[in-house]
Coordinates of C-alpha atoms and ligand atoms in Angstrom, one line a residue:
M18 CA 12.1 -26.1 -31.1
A19 CA 11.1 -22.5 -31.5
R20 CA 7.5 -23.5 -31.1
A21 CA 8.1 -24.9 -27.7
V22 CA 9.3 -21.6 -26.5
F23 CA 6.7 -19.6 -28.3
L24 CA 3.6 -21.4 -27.0
P25 CA 3.9 -20.4 -23.4
C26 CA 4.1 -16.8 -24.5
V27 CA 0.9 -17.0 -26.4
A28 CA -0.8 -18.6 -23.3
F29 CA 0.5 -15.8 -21.2
L30 CA -0.7 -13.1 -23.6
L31 CA -4.1 -14.7 -23.8
C32 CA -4.4 -14.6 -20.1
I33 CA -3.7 -10.9 -19.8
A34 CA -7.3 -10.4 -20.8
C35 CA -8.7 -12.8 -18.2
L36 CA -6.4 -11.1 -15.6
E37 CA -8.1 -7.8 -16.1
A38 CA -11.3 -9.3 -14.7
I39 CA -9.6 -10.5 -11.5
Q40 CA -10.1 -8.4 -8.4
K41 CA -8.8 -9.5 -5.0
T42 CA -9.0 -7.5 -1.9
P43 CA -5.7 -6.9 0.0
N44 CA -4.9 -8.7 3.2
V45 CA -3.1 -6.2 5.6
Q46 CA -0.9 -7.1 8.5
V47 CA 0.8 -4.5 10.7
Y48 CA 3.6 -5.7 13.0
S49 CA 6.9 -4.5 14.4
R50 CA 10.3 -5.9 14.2
Y51 CA 10.8 -6.0 18.0
P52 CA 8.1 -6.0 20.8
A53 CA 7.1 -2.4 21.4
V54 CA 9.2 -0.8 24.2
K55 CA 8.6 2.8 25.2
G56 CA 11.5 4.9 24.1
K57 CA 13.2 2.2 22.1
E58 CA 13.6 2.5 18.3
N59 CA 11.7 0.0 16.3
T60 CA 10.5 -0.7 12.8
V61 CA 6.8 -0.9 11.9
H62 CA 5.9 -3.0 9.0
C63 CA 2.8 -3.0 6.9
Y64 CA 2.6 -6.1 4.8
V65 CA 0.0 -6.1 2.2
E66 CA -0.6 -9.2 0.1
N67 CA -3.0 -11.1 -2.0
F68 CA -4.4 -8.2 -4.0
H69 CA -5.2 -7.6 -7.7
P70 CA -5.0 -5.3 -9.7
P71 CA -1.5 -4.1 -8.6
K72 CA -2.6 -0.4 -8.3
I73 CA -2.5 0.3 -4.6
N74 CA -1.8 3.1 -2.1
I75 CA -0.2 2.1 1.2
T76 CA 0.4 4.8 3.8
L77 CA 1.8 4.6 7.3
L78 CA 0.0 6.9 9.7
K79 CA 1.3 8.5 12.9
D80 CA -1.6 9.7 14.9
G81 CA -3.6 9.8 11.6
V82 CA -0.9 11.9 9.8
P83 CA 0.9 10.3 6.8
M84 CA 4.5 9.5 7.6
T85 CA 7.1 10.8 5.1
D86 CA 10.2 8.8 5.9
V87 CA 8.8 5.5 4.7
K88 CA 10.5 2.7 2.7
Q89 CA 8.6 0.5 0.3
S90 CA 9.6 -2.7 -1.3
D91 CA 9.1 -3.4 -5.0
L92 CA 5.7 -4.8 -5.9
S93 CA 6.2 -8.5 -6.1
F94 CA 4.2 -10.8 -8.2
K95 CA 3.1 -14.1 -6.7
P96 CA 2.4 -17.3 -8.7
D97 CA -1.3 -17.1 -8.0
W98 CA -1.5 -13.7 -10.0
T99 CA -1.7 -11.6 -6.8
F100 CA 0.7 -9.0 -5.6
E101 CA 2.4 -8.2 -2.4
R102 CA 4.2 -5.2 -1.0
L103 CA 5.9 -4.3 2.3
V104 CA 6.1 -0.8 3.6
H105 CA 8.1 0.0 6.7
A106 CA 9.3 3.0 8.8
Q107 CA 11.5 3.6 11.8
V108 CA 9.5 4.6 14.9
T109 CA 10.2 5.2 18.6
P110 CA 7.1 4.4 20.5
D111 CA 6.4 6.9 23.3
G112 CA 3.5 5.1 24.9
Y113 CA 0.7 7.2 23.5
T114 CA 1.3 7.9 19.8
E115 CA -0.7 5.6 17.6
Y116 CA 0.6 4.1 14.4
A117 CA -1.5 2.6 11.7
C118 CA -1.4 1.5 8.0
K119 CA -3.9 2.8 5.5
V120 CA -4.5 0.9 2.3
E121 CA -6.4 2.2 -0.7
H122 CA -7.4 -0.3 -3.4
I123 CA -10.2 -0.5 -6.0
T124 CA -11.8 -3.4 -4.1
L125 CA -12.2 -1.3 -0.9
P126 CA -15.1 1.2 -0.8
T127 CA -13.3 3.0 2.0
P128 CA -9.6 2.9 2.9
K129 CA -8.7 0.0 5.2
I130 CA -6.9 1.2 8.3
V131 CA -5.1 -1.4 10.5
K132 CA -3.6 -0.2 13.7
W133 CA -0.3 -1.3 15.1
E134 CA -1.2 -3.0 18.4
Q135 CA 1.4 -1.9 20.8
D136 CA 1.3 -4.1 23.9
Y137 CA 3.3 -2.6 26.7
Ligands
NAG241 C1 -4.0 6.6 -4.7 O1 -3.9 7.9 -4.3 C2 -4.1 8.8 -5.4 C3 -3.7 10.2 -4.9 O2 -4.4 10.5 -3.7 C4 -5.5 8.7 -5.9 O3 -5.7 9.6 -7.0 C5 -5.7 7.2 -6.4 O4 -7.1 7.1 -6.8 C6 -5.4 6.3 -5.2 N1 -5.4 4.9 -5.7 C7 -6.2 4.0 -5.3 C8 -6.1 2.6 -5.8 O5 -7.0 4.2 -4.4

Protein backbone atom coordinates (compact mmCIF):
# COMPACT_ATOMS: atom_id res chain seq x y z
CA MET A 1 0.00 0.00 0.00
CA ALA A 2 2.71 2.44 1.08
CA ARG A 3 4.79 1.28 -1.84
CA ALA A 4 2.17 2.32 -4.37
CA VAL A 5 2.33 5.85 -3.01
CA PHE A 6 6.10 5.90 -2.74
CA LEU A 7 6.99 4.79 -6.27
CA PRO A 8 5.62 7.82 -8.13
CA CYS A 9 7.69 10.02 -5.80
CA VAL A 10 10.86 8.20 -6.73
CA ALA A 11 10.05 8.51 -10.40
CA PHE A 12 9.49 12.23 -9.91
CA LEU A 13 12.77 12.74 -8.05
CA LEU A 14 14.73 10.81 -10.65
CA CYS A 15 13.31 13.06 -13.29
CA ILE A 16 14.48 16.25 -11.58
CA ALA A 17 17.90 15.44 -13.00
CA CYS A 18 16.65 15.02 -16.54
CA LEU A 19 14.62 18.21 -16.24
CA GLU A 20 17.72 20.25 -15.64
CA ALA A 21 18.77 19.48 -19.18
CA ILE A 22 15.55 20.69 -20.76
CA GLN A 23 15.56 24.11 -22.33
CA LYS A 24 12.59 25.48 -24.18
CA THR A 25 12.38 28.94 -25.60
CA PRO A 26 9.34 31.00 -24.57
CA ASN A 27 6.43 31.67 -26.88
CA VAL A 28 5.28 35.28 -26.40
CA GLN A 29 1.86 36.72 -27.25
CA VAL A 30 0.84 40.32 -26.70
CA TYR A 31 -2.83 41.25 -26.92
CA SER A 32 -5.36 43.53 -25.32
CA ARG A 33 -8.59 42.80 -23.57
CA TYR A 34 -10.59 45.05 -25.87
CA PRO A 35 -9.80 46.32 -29.37
CA ALA A 36 -7.56 49.40 -29.08
CA VAL A 37 -9.58 52.62 -29.01
CA LYS A 38 -7.85 55.95 -28.61
CA GLY A 39 -8.54 57.43 -25.17
CA LYS A 40 -10.25 54.29 -23.89
CA GLU A 41 -8.80 52.36 -20.97
CA ASN A 42 -7.67 48.88 -21.85
CA THR A 43 -5.56 46.04 -20.49
CA VAL A 44 -2.47 44.83 -22.29
CA HIS A 45 -1.56 41.22 -21.70
CA CYS A 46 1.74 39.56 -22.28
CA TYR A 47 1.26 35.81 -22.21
CA VAL A 48 4.46 33.83 -22.12
CA GLU A 49 4.32 30.06 -22.33
CA ASN A 50 6.12 26.89 -23.14
CA PHE A 51 9.44 27.76 -21.53
CA HIS A 52 11.96 25.95 -19.37
CA PRO A 53 13.78 26.53 -17.04
CA PRO A 54 11.26 28.66 -15.05
CA LYS A 55 13.65 31.56 -14.52
CA ILE A 56 12.38 34.39 -16.68
CA ASN A 57 12.04 38.17 -16.76
CA ILE A 58 8.93 39.63 -18.34
CA THR A 59 8.73 43.41 -18.65
CA LEU A 60 6.03 45.55 -20.20
CA LEU A 61 7.46 48.55 -22.00
CA LYS A 62 5.81 51.89 -22.70
CA ASP A 63 7.78 53.59 -25.46
CA GLY A 64 10.74 51.44 -24.45
CA VAL A 65 10.52 52.34 -20.74
CA PRO A 66 9.64 49.57 -18.25
CA MET A 67 6.17 50.06 -16.78
CA THR A 68 5.90 49.91 -13.02
CA ASP A 69 2.22 49.29 -12.35
CA VAL A 70 2.22 45.78 -13.72
CA LYS A 71 0.48 42.69 -12.41
CA GLN A 72 1.86 39.24 -12.81
CA SER A 73 0.27 35.84 -12.43
CA ASP A 74 1.92 33.01 -10.56
CA LEU A 75 4.19 30.89 -12.58
CA SER A 76 2.15 27.87 -13.58
CA PHE A 77 3.47 24.50 -14.39
CA LYS A 78 2.04 22.64 -17.32
CA PRO A 79 1.87 18.84 -17.70
CA ASP A 80 4.57 18.88 -20.39
CA TRP A 81 7.17 20.30 -17.92
CA THR A 82 6.99 23.79 -19.31
CA PHE A 83 5.88 26.96 -17.56
CA GLU A 84 3.56 29.82 -18.37
CA ARG A 85 3.03 33.28 -16.94
CA LEU A 86 0.74 36.18 -17.71
CA VAL A 87 1.74 39.79 -17.13
CA HIS A 88 -0.72 42.61 -17.64
CA ALA A 89 -1.15 46.33 -17.14
CA GLN A 90 -3.81 48.99 -17.53
CA VAL A 91 -3.18 51.32 -20.44
CA THR A 92 -5.01 54.09 -22.22
CA PRO A 93 -3.83 54.23 -25.82
CA ASP A 94 -3.33 57.75 -27.14
CA GLY A 95 -2.69 56.84 -30.76
CA TYR A 96 1.09 57.16 -30.75
CA THR A 97 2.51 55.60 -27.57
CA GLU A 98 3.93 52.17 -28.28
CA TYR A 99 3.58 49.26 -25.90
CA ALA A 100 5.64 46.10 -26.00
CA CYS A 101 6.60 43.11 -23.92
CA LYS A 102 10.23 42.23 -23.29
CA VAL A 103 11.17 38.69 -22.31
CA GLU A 104 14.56 37.60 -21.02
CA HIS A 105 15.30 33.91 -20.82
CA ILE A 106 18.39 31.75 -20.88
CA THR A 107 17.43 30.37 -24.32
CA LEU A 108 17.33 33.88 -25.83
CA PRO A 109 20.69 35.40 -26.80
CA THR A 110 19.03 38.83 -26.81
CA PRO A 111 15.75 39.80 -25.13
CA LYS A 112 12.70 39.05 -27.22
CA ILE A 113 10.54 42.14 -27.74
CA VAL A 114 6.99 41.74 -29.01
CA LYS A 115 4.96 44.84 -29.81
CA TRP A 116 1.30 45.32 -29.07
CA GLU A 117 -0.20 45.79 -32.51
CA GLN A 118 -2.76 48.53 -32.05
CA ASP A 119 -5.06 48.62 -35.04
CA TYR A 120 -7.04 51.81 -35.10
C1 LIG B 1 16.58 39.01 -15.08
O1 LIG B 1 16.99 40.31 -14.71
C2 LIG B 1 18.03 40.32 -13.74
C3 LIG B 1 18.25 41.76 -13.30
O2 LIG B 1 18.36 42.62 -14.40
C4 LIG B 1 19.27 39.68 -14.38
O3 LIG B 1 20.33 39.67 -13.44
C5 LIG B 1 18.93 38.24 -14.77
O4 LIG B 1 20.02 37.67 -15.44
C6 LIG B 1 17.72 38.23 -15.69
N1 LIG B 1 17.30 36.85 -15.91
C7 LIG B 1 17.25 36.30 -17.11
C8 LIG B 1 16.75 34.90 -17.16
O5 LIG B 1 17.61 36.87 -18.12
